[in-house]
Every structure is written in C-alpha cells, then in structure tokens.
Coordinates of C-alpha atoms in Angstrom, one line a residue:
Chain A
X23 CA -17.6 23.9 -67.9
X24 CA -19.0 20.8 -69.2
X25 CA -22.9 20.0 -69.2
X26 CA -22.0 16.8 -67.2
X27 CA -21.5 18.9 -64.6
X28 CA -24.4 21.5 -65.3
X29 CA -26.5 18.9 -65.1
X30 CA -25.8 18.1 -61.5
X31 CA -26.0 21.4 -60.4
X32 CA -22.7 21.6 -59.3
X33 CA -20.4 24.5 -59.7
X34 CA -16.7 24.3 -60.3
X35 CA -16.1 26.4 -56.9
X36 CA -18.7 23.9 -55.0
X37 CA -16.8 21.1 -56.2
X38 CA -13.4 22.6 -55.0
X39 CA -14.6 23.3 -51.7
X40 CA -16.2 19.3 -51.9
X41 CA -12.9 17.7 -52.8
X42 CA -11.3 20.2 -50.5
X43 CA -9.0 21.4 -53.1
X44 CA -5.9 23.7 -52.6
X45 CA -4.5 24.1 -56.3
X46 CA -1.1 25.5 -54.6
X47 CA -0.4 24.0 -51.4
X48 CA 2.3 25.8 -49.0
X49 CA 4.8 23.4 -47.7
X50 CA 4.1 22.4 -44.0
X51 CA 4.4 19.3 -41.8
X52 CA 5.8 16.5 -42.8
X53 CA 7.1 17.8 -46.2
X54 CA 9.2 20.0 -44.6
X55 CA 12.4 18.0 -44.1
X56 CA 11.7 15.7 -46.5
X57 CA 14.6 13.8 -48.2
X58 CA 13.8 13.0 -52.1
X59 CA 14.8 9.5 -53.0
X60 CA 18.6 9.1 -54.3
X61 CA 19.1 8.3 -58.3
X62 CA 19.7 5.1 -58.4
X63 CA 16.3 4.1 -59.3
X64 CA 14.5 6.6 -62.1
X65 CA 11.0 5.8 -61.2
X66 CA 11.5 6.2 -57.5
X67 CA 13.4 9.3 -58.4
X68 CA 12.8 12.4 -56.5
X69 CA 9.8 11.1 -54.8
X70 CA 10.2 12.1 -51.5
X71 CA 9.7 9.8 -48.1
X72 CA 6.9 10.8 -45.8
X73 CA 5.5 9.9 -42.4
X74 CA 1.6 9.7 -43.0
X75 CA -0.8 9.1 -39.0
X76 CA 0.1 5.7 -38.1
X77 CA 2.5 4.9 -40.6
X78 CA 6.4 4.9 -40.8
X79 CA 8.3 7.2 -43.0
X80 CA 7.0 5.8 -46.4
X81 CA 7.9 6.8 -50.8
X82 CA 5.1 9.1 -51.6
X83 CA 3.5 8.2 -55.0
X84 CA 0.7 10.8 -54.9
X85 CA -0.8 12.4 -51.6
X86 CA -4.3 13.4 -53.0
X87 CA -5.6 10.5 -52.5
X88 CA -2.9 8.7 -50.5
X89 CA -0.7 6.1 -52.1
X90 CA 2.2 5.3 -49.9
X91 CA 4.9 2.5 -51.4
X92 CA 6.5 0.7 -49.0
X93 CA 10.9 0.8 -49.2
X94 CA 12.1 -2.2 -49.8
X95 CA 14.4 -2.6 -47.0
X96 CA 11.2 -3.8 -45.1
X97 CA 10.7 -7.1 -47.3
X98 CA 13.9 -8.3 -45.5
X99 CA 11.5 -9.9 -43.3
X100 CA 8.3 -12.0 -44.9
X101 CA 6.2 -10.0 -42.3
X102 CA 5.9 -6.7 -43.2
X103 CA 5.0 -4.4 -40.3
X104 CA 1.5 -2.7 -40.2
X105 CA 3.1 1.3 -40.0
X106 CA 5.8 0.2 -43.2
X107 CA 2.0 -1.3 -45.1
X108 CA 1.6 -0.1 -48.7
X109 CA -1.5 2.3 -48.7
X110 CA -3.5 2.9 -52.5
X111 CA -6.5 4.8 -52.5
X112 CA -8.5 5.9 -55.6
X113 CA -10.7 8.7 -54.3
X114 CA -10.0 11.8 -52.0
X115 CA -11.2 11.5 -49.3
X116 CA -10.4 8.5 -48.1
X117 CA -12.0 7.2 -44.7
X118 CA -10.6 9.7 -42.0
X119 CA -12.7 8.8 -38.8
X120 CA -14.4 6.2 -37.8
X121 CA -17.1 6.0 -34.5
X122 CA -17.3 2.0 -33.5
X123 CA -20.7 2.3 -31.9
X124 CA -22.0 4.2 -35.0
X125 CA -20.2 1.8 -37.7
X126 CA -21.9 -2.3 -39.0
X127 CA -21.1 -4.8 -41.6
X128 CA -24.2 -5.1 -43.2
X129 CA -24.8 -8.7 -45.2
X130 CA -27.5 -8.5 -47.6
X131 CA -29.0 -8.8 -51.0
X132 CA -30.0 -12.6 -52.5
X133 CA -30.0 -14.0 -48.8
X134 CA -32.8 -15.2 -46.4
X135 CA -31.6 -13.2 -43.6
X136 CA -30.3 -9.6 -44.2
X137 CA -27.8 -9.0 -41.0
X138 CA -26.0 -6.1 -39.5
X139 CA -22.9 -6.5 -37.2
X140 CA -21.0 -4.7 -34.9
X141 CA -17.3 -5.4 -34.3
X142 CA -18.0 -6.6 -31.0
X143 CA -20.6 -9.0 -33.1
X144 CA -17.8 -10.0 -35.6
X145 CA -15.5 -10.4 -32.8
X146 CA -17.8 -12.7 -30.1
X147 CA -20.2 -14.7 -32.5
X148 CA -17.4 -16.0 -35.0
X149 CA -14.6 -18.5 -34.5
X150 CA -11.4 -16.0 -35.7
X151 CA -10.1 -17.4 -38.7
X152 CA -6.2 -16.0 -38.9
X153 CA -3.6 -16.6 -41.8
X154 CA -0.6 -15.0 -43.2
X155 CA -1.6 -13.6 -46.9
X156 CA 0.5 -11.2 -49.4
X157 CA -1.5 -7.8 -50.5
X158 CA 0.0 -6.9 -54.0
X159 CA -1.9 -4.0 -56.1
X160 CA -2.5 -5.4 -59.6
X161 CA -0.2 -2.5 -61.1
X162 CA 2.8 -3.1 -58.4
X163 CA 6.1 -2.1 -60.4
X164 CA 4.3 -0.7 -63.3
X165 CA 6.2 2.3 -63.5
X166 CA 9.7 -0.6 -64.5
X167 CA 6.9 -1.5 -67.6
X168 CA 8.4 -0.8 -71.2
X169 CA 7.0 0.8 -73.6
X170 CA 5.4 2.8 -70.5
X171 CA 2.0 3.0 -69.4
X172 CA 0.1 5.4 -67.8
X173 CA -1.5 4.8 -64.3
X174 CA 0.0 4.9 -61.3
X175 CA 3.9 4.5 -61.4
X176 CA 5.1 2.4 -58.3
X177 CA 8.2 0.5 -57.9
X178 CA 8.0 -2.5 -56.6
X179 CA 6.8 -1.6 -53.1
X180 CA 3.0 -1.7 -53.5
X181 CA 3.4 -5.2 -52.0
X182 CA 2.9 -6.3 -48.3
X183 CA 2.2 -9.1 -45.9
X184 CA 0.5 -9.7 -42.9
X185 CA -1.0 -11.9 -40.3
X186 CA -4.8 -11.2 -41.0
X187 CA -7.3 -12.1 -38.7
X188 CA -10.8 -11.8 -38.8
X189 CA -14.4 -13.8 -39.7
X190 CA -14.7 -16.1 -42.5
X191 CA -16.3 -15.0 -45.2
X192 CA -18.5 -18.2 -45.6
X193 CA -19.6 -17.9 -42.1
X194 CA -21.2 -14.9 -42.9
X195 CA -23.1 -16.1 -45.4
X196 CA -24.1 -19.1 -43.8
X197 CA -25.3 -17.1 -41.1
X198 CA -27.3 -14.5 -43.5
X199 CA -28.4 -17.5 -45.2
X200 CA -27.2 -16.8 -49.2
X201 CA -29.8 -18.3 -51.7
X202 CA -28.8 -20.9 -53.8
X203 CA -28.5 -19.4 -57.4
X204 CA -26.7 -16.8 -56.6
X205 CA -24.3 -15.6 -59.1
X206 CA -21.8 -12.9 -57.4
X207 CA -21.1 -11.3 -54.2
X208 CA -20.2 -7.5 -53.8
X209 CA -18.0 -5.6 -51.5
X210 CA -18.3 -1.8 -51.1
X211 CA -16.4 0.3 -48.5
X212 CA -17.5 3.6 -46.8
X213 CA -15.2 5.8 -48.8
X214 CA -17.4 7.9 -50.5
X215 CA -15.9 9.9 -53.8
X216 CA -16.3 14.0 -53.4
X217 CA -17.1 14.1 -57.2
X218 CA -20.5 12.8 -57.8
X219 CA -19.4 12.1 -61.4
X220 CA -17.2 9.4 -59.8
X221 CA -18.1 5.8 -59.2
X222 CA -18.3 4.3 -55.3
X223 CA -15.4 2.3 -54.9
X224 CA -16.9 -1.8 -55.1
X225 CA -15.6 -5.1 -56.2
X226 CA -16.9 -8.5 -56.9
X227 CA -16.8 -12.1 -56.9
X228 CA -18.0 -14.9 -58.2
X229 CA -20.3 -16.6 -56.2
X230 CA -18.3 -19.9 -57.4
X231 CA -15.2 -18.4 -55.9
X232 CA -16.5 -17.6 -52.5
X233 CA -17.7 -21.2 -52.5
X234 CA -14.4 -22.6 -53.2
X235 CA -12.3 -21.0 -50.8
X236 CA -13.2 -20.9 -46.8
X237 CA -9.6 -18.7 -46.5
X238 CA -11.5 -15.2 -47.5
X239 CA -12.5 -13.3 -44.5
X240 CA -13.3 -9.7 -43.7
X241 CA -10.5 -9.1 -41.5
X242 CA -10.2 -7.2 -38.3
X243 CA -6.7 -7.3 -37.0
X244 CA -3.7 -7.2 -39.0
X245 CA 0.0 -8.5 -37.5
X246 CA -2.0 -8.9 -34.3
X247 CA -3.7 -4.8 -33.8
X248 CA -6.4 -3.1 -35.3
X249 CA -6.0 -2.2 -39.0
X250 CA -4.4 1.5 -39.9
X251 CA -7.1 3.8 -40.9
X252 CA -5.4 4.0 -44.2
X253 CA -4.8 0.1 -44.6
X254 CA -8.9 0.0 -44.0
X255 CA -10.1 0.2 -40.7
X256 CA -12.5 -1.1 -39.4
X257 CA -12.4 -4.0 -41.4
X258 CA -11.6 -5.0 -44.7
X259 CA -11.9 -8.1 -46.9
X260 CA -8.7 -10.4 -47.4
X261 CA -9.0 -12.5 -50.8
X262 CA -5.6 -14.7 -50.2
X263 CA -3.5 -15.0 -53.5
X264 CA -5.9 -12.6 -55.1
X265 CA -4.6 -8.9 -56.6
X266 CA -5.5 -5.9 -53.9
X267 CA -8.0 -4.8 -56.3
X268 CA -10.2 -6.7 -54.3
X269 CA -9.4 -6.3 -50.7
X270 CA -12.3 -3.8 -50.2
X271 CA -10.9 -1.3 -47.7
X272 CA -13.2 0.6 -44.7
X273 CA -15.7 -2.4 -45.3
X274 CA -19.4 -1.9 -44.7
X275 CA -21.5 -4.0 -46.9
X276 CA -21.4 -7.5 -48.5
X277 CA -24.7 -8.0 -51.1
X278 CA -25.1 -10.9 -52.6
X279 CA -26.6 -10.7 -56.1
X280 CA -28.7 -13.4 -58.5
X281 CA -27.1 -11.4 -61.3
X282 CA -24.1 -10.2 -62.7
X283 CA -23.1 -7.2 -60.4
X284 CA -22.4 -4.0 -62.5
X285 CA -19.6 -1.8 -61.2
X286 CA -17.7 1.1 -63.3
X287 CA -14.3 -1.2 -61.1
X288 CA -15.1 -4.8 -62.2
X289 CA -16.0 -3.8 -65.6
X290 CA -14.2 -0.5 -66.9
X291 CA -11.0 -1.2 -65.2
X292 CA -8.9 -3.9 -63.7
X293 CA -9.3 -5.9 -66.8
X294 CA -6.6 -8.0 -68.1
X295 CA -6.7 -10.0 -71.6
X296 CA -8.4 -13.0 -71.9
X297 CA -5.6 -15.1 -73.3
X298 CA -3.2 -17.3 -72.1
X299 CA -0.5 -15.3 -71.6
X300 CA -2.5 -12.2 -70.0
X301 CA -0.6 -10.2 -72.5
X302 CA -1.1 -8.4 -75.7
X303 CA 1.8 -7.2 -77.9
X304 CA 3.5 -3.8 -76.6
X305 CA 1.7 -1.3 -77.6
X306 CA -1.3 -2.5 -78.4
X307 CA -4.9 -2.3 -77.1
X308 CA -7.0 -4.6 -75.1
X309 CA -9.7 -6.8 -77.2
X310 CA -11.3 -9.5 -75.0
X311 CA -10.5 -8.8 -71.5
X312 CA -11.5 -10.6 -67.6
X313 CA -11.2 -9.3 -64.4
X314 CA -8.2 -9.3 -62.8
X315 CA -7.9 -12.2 -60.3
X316 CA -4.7 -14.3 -59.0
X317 CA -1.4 -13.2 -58.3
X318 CA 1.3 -14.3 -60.9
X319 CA 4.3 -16.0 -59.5
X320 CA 7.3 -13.5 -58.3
X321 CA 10.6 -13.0 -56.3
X322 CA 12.6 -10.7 -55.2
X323 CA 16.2 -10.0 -53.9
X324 CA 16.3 -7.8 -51.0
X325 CA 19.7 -7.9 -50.0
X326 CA 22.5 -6.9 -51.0
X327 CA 20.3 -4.1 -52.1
X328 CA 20.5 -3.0 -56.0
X329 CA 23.6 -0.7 -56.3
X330 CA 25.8 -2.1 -53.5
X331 CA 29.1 -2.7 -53.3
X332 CA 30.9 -6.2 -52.7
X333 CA 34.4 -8.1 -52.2
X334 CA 35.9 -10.4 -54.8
X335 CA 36.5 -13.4 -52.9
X336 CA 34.3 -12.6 -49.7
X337 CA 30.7 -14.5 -49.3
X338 CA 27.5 -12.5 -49.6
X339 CA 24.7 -13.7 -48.6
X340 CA 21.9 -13.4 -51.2
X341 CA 18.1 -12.9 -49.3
X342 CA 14.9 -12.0 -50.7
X343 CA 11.1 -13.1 -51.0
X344 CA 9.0 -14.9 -52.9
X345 CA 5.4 -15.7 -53.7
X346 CA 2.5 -16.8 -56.0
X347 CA -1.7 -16.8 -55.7
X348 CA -1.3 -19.2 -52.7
X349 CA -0.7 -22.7 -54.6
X350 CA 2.7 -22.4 -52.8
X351 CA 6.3 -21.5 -53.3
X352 CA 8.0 -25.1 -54.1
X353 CA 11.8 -23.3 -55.7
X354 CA 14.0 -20.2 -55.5
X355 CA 17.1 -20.2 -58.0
X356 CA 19.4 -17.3 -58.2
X357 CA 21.7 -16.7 -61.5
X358 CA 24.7 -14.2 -61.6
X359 CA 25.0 -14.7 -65.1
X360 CA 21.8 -13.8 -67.1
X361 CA 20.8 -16.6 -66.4
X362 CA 23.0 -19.4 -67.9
X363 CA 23.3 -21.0 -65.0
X364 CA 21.0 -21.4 -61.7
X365 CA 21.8 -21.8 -57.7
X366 CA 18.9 -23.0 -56.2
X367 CA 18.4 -20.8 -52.5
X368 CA 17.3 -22.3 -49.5
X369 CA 13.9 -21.6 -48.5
X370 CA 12.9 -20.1 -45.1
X371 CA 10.2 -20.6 -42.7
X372 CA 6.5 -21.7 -44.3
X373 CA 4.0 -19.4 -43.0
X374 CA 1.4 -20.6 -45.2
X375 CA 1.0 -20.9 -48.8
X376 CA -0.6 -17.3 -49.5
X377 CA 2.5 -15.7 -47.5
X378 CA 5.9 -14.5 -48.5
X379 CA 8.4 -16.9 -48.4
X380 CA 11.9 -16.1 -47.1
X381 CA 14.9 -17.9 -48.9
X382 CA 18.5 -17.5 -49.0
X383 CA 21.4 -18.4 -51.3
X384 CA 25.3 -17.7 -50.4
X385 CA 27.2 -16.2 -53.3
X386 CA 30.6 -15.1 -54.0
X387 CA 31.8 -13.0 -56.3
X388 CA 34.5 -14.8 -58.2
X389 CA 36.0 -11.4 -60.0
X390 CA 36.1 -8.2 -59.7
X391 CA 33.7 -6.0 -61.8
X392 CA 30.0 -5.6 -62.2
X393 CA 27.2 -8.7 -62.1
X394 CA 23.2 -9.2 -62.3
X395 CA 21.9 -11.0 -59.8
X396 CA 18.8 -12.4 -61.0
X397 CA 16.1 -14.4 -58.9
X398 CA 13.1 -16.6 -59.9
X399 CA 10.8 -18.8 -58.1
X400 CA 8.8 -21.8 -59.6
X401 CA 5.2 -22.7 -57.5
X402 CA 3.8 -26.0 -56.8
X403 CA 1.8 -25.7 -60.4
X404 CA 5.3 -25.7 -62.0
X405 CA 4.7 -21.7 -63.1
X406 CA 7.6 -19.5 -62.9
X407 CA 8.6 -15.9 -64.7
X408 CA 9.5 -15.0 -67.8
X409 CA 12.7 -13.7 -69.0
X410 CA 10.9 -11.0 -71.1
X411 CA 8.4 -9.2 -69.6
X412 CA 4.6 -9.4 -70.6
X413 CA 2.6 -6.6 -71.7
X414 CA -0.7 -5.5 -71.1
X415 CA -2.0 -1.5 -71.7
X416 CA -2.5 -1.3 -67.7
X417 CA 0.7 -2.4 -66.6
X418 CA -0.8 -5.2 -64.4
X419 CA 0.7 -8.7 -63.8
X420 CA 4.3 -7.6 -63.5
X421 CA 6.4 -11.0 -62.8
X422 CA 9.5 -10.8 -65.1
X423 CA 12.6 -12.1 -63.5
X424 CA 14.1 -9.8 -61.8
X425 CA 17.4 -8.3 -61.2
X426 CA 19.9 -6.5 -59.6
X427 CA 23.4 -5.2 -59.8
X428 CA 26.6 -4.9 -57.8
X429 CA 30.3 -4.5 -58.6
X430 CA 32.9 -6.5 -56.7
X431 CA 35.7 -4.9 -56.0
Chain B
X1 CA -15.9 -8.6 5.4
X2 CA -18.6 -6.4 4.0
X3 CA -16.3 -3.9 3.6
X4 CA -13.7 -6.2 2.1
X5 CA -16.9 -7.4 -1.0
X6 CA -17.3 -3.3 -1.7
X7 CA -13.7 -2.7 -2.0
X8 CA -13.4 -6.0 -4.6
X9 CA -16.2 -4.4 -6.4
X10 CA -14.9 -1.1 -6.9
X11 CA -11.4 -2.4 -8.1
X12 CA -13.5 -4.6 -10.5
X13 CA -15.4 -1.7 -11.7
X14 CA -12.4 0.5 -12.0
X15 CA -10.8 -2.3 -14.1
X16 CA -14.2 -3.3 -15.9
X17 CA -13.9 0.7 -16.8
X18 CA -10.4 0.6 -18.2
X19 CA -10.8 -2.5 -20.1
X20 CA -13.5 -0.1 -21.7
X21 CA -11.3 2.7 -22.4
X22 CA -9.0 0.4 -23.9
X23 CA -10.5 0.2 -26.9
X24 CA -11.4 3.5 -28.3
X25 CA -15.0 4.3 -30.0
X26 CA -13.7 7.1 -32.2
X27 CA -10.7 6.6 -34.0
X28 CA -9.7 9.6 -36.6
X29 CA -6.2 10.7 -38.2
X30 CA -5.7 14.2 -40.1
X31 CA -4.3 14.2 -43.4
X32 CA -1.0 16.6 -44.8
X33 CA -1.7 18.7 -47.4
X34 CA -0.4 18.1 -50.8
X35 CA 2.4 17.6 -51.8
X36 CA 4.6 20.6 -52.5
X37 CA 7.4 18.4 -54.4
X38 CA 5.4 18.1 -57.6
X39 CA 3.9 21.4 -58.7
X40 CA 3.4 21.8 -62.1
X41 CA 6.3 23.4 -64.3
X42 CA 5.8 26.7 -65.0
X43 CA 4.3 27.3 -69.3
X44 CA 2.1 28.8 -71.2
X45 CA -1.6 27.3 -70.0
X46 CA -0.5 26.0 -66.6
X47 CA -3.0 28.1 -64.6
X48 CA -5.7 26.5 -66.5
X49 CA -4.4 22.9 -65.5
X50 CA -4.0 24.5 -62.2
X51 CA -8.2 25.5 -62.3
X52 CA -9.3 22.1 -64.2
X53 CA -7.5 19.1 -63.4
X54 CA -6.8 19.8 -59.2
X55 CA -10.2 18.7 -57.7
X56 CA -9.7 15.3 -57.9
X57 CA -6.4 14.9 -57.1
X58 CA -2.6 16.2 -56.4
X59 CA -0.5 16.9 -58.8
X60 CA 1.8 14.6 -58.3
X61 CA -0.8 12.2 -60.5
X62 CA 0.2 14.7 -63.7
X63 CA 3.9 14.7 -62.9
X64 CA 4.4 11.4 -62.4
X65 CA 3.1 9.9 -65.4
X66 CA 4.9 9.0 -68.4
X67 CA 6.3 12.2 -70.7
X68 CA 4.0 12.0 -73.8
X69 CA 2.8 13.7 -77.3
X70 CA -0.3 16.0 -77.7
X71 CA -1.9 12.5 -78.8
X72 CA -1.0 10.5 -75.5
X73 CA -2.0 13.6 -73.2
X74 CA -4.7 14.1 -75.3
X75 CA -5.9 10.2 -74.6
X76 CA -5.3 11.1 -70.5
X77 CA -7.5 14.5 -70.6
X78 CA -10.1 13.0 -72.8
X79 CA -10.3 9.8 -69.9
X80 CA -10.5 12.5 -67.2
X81 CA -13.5 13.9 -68.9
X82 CA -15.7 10.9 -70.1
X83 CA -14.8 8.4 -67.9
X84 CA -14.4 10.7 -64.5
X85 CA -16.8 13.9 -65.5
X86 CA -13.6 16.2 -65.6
X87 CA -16.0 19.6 -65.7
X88 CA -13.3 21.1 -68.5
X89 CA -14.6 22.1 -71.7
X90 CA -13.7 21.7 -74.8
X91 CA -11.3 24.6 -75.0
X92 CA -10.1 24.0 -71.8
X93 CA -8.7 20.7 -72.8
X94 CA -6.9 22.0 -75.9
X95 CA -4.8 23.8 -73.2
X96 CA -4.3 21.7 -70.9
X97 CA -3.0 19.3 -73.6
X98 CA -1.0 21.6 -75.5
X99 CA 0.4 22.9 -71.6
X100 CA 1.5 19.2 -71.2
X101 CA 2.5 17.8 -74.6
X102 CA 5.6 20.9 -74.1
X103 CA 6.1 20.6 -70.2
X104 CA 6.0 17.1 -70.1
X105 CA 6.5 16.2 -73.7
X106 CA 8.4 13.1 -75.7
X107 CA 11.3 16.4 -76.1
X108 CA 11.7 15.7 -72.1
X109 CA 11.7 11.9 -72.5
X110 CA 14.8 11.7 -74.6
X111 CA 16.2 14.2 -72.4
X112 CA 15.3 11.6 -69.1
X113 CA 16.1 8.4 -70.9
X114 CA 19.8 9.7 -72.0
X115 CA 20.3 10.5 -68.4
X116 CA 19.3 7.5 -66.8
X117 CA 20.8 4.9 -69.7
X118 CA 23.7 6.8 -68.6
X119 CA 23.7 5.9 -64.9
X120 CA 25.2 3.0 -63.9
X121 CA 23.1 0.5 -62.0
X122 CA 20.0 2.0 -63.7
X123 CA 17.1 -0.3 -63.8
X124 CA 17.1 -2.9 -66.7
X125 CA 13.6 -3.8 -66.2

C-alpha cells in the first residue's frame, strides 16, 4: 500500500467499504436481460443498453460512476428528451438524494454580499431566463479517434439538447454584488469523491466571460420538469455553446475569486493545445495547452441510420443535426461521393443559435451498390469540419466530417 | 352562509395541501450494481487488479480502453497512482501491468482490428 494512503490513515478495506466497492458483482436488476449492442459499430460493441432511475434504456459506457450515452435514434428530433439525456460522472458516488428544504445555492467569495438561496428563492425572486442549448462532453466520439486514446470511449452519443430554464447567472451576481476586479468565477457541485486522494469536482470561468454573456444560468428545469438526479438535480449551470466540462452538475456554490482559481479540473485536465488548430500531430504530447472552452462546429446524419439498406431509384430522405458554440448554424451540405460534390439540406426550425438544428436533404440512390453519405455544416463565422480529423492526446474536439454507409439494392 | 365560507376554506386548504405535496422535499434514486458484462479476463495477476484498481470505479473503465503494451498500461497505472492516489505499491503495479499488457495487449488489438476492417459498414472514422 502506498504511503499516500498511510498518510491519511486510511486502510485499503476502509476505503472499499467508502467507495462501496464490490470487486465481483452478481448479475441482478437491470443487467439481467440486457441486450449487448449489435456489431456494426466496434466501439459501441457489446456494450450493453440499460435502464438507470429516471432514465430510458440507455448504452452503458461504465456504471461505477455512471456514464450513460444516449442512442442515436433519439437525435432524430433537435430536442432530446430528459430520460434519453447523456449522463458522465467522474466520481462514485454521484449525488443520490437530495432534501429541498435542507439544500442552497450559496454565492460567495470576491462579492459584497455573500447570499444563500433556496429553490423557492431561485424560483420567486428571479425573472426565469429559458433557452434551448446543446450539452456535448468535450471527449464525445473519442473512442472513433485514430491512433486511439485512452479516456473514456463514447460514440457519438455523449451529446444532448434541451430547453433549460433557470436564473441568470449575472443576476446572481448582481444581486451578491461581485467586486470589480475580479478575475474568475467557480462552480463546485455537492458530489463529494469517496477517495480523499481525489479532487472535488469544480470548474471555472473567466470573469470576462461571465461578463460577456447574460445566456449562462444555473438552471432548474430542463424540457419543461425538474432535472434527473443524474443529469444534476437540483440545479446545475448551463454555459451555452460551451463543452459539458463546465456544466457543473448537483450545483451548490458559485465563489467568485480576485485570483486565478486553482482546481486539479481546470488545470490538470480538460486542456486542449494552444494553437490554432487545437491539434498536435498524432501521437504526440501536449506542450502549451488552455482550457477547454467552445464547441467546434458538427453534424450529423441520423437517418437512414449507418448500415441500412436502400432502393436504387426510390427517394430517401436524408435527416440529421447540426450545431456549433452558439454563433449559429448558417449551411448543411450532404455528399454521396467523398465529397466531390455537395447538396446543400434544407434547414429546419431555429430554436436558437446554441440549439440543434434539424435539416434535411432528399437523396436517391442512382445505382445499385454501396455509398458514404457524408454531412458537414458551415456556422455564421464561416467555420466548418475538416476532412481529416484533428488530434489532440485527450481525444477532445471531435468534428471531422462525418459519415455513413448504405448499399442500394 | 357561514357554513358555505368554512366549507370554501377547507377545499382551499385541502388544495393549498396538495399543491404542497406536489412538489416533493426528498427526492432519491438507488443505483444498480456494476456491471456484470465487463469482468476482467481471467490471467495470471488478475486477482490483484481485482484488490487494487476496483475502489474507484467498475471495471468496465479497464475493459474498455484501448488494448495496449506494458509501456501504454504502464503510463495508465502509473496516472492512477500519482495523479488519483491509487494505494498500489510498487510491486503491485508491475502486476497489474504485466496482467494487462497480455489480457488486453497490442497481440488482442491486431486480433480486433482484423475483425472489424473486415466488417462491412465498419466505422471509417
């Protein structure tokens, strides 16, 4: 055993019983007719679905601590429902009960006026502030990354969108009264790690940022109803267009800071290079990294689905989704040729620029055999995706173009 | 008429008191147990994975990563320890790299690649 542990006095059997380990766990519940994902995907291979409390059945990625991926049948609509929500937790145990009457949102730090809230509080004494806002995890579809990476290996279901509604952000500071000079605001949830050798989950921002942008909130509802536990009940924060890094989960306190804040989550992970590109060559390590921060620009075809079967001569019609950090989707083009030649889709309903965005395109196949369907969608910025895929040691950023395959017979 | 006020006053109370119960105080959910899909392979060491590198997290963390060499394990179990406080000692951690360099070793990730290169409709990422 190592002195790190020693030194905290905790034995290796005290720690089990902690993290409430069971090294060999019988099957039970909701393993027990589990169907393990079809082969037509290698990274989502054998992982089985599962129903988790309050969600729908869901891909496992890991169960201790939950990470749930969403299928992607459910991007078919730009609203993804709240029981079909991505979950990623880092630490066991995640939040498991909450008591309302026991729980506040405490404001504090580098502010005139530290203040606590209850949700009736957040709820009565705050105009609601309500958009539509796309949750990614910064290493969605990491397990597609090549050379591969370790972390965790989703497919491309660690992705969501919602209706979020809640309090401003800057309303809450205007009320707690945030000193001028402050540098960065923090965000730390109730989840507290089993192993005291493990960091408290928190996040950051830039003080800068938070001035900038009146569409962060900590939000309260989601699609309309309280959050799932495991999506972050009571409340957590929404940072629109930002990576879910920072969407601090089971929220209880926002400090404002006249420093730099120091977490082991802002600076030992979630970094990304400091280059242009947000890349380094495959393979390589990172030198000068950031933070993580805004979402790159992506898209995705959700139907046909990848692997189906169509008819030469017969119209499909070609749906999917797209999105970027929230400057807003402006075109969706779809190639069935590598990408020779584009068709530009039509796009669907605007629910906001930080939401999914729906499109269409009609498409025939005009032979028989086998085609990639690729999609990619250009922002208001003029940024789009890249044919090749960038790197990064982490497997963040993901936004190659991507693609799909059916045979027309 | 009086009697008309009281009975108004207990339907507004009985409402008043289901409003309240509307929204619940105490909300909990019980987690499943892990996963029983992704025990570790069976090989030589695997009870010591099975005593150092569970009381974190599921296993489904160790089986799901990319196969790798004694060097790329080794990089993992060394993170576990220094960044996370992994309590495994040094001897432990030869092990426990050795145990996953073979049961989930670059032999295994030819093996994977072949088969899934070989599918049609794979993933071209």
């Amino acid at each position: 055993m190592s002195s790190n542990f020693m030194r905290t006095g905790i034995s290796r059997r005290n720690f089990l019983a902690l993290a409430g380990a069971a090294p060999a766990v019988a099957s039970g519940g909701i393993f027990d007719a589990v169907r393990a994902l079809a082969a037509e995907d290698p990274i989502l291979e054998g992982r089985p679905l599962v129903k988790y409390p309050e969600k729908t059945d869901l891909i496992l990625l890991t169960s201790r601590p939950p990470q749930l991926e969403t299928p992607m049948k459910y991007f078919a609509q730009a609203i993804t429902p709240n029981d079909a929500f991505y979950v990623r937790y880092h630490m066991f145990p995640p939040p498991t009960r909450v008591d309302l009457s026991a729980w506040k949102l405490k404001v504090g730090g580098n502010v005139d006026h530290p203040l606590e809230f209850t949700m009736d509080e957040l709820r009565s004494k705050f105009t609601p502030a309500r958009l539509v806002a796309v949750n990614q995890c910064s290493g969605n579809s990491r397990g597609y990354v090549e050379p591969r990476v370790n972390g965790g290996q989703w497919g491309n279901g660690a992705m969501g969108n919602a209706e979020w509604t809640g309090v401003r952000l800057q309303d809450l500071l205007d009320r707690a009264g945030a000193k001028p000079g402050s540098v960065d605001i923090s965000f730390r949830g109730f989840d507290t790690p089993a192993a005291p050798t493990l960091h408290h989950f928190a996040k950051s921002l830039p003080m800068t940022e938070v001035a900038d942008s009146p569409d962060i909130m900590v939000a309260y509802e989601m699609n309309g109803a309280p959050l799932p536990m495991l999506n972050g009940y009571p409340a957590r924060l929404v940072v629109p267009g930002w990576y879910g890094t920072y969407w601090v989960k089971n929220l209880e306190e926002i400090t404002v800071w006249d420093h730099e804040f120091e977490s082991f989550w802002m600076q030992k992970t979630y970094r990304i290079p400091a280059n242009h590109c947000e890349c380094v060559p495959a393979g390589t390590a990172l030198t000068r990294t950031v933070p993580i921060n805004r979402m790159k620009v992506r898209s995705f075809i959700i139907t046909p689905a990848d692997g189906t079967r169509v008819k030469v001569g017969r119209p499909v019609a070609l749906k999917g989704i797209a999105f970027d950090a929230g400057y807003g989707i402006a075109d969706v083009e779809v190639s069935d040729n590598q990408g020779s030649t584009w068709q530009r889709a039509v796009l669907g309903r605007d629910l906001g620029p930080y939401s999914f965005r729906e499109w269409s395109a009609p498409w025939t196949p005009p032979h028989r055999g086998s085609f990639t369907l690729s999609v990619r969608a250009v922002n208001r910025m003029g940024e789009s995706q890249p044919f090749e895929a960038n790197w990064n040691p982490a497997g963040y950023l993901r936004n190659v173009i991507e693609k799909i395959q059916v045979t027309a017979v | 008429m009086k009697r008309m006020v009281l009975l108004i006053l207990l339907i507004a109370g009985a409402a008043l008191l289901v409003g309240a119960g509307a929204l619940p105080q105490v909300r909990s959910i019980e987690l499943p147990p892990d996963n029983p899909m992704s025990q570790l392979k069976p090989g030589p060491g695997v009870e010591v994975v099975r005593a150092d590198c569970v009381a974190c997290h599921s296993t489904d963390y160790i089986v799901r990563q990319p196969r790798g060499d004694a060097k790329r394990w080794g990089a993992e179990v060394k993170k576990m320890i220094s960044v996370y406080g992994a309590p495994v000692d040094e001897a432990d951690a030869k092990v426990v790299v050795n145990y996953l360099a073979t049961a989930y070793g670059p032999a295994e990730a030819k093996e994977t690649k072949e088969k899934s290169s070989a599918k049609p409709g794979a993933k071209t990422p």
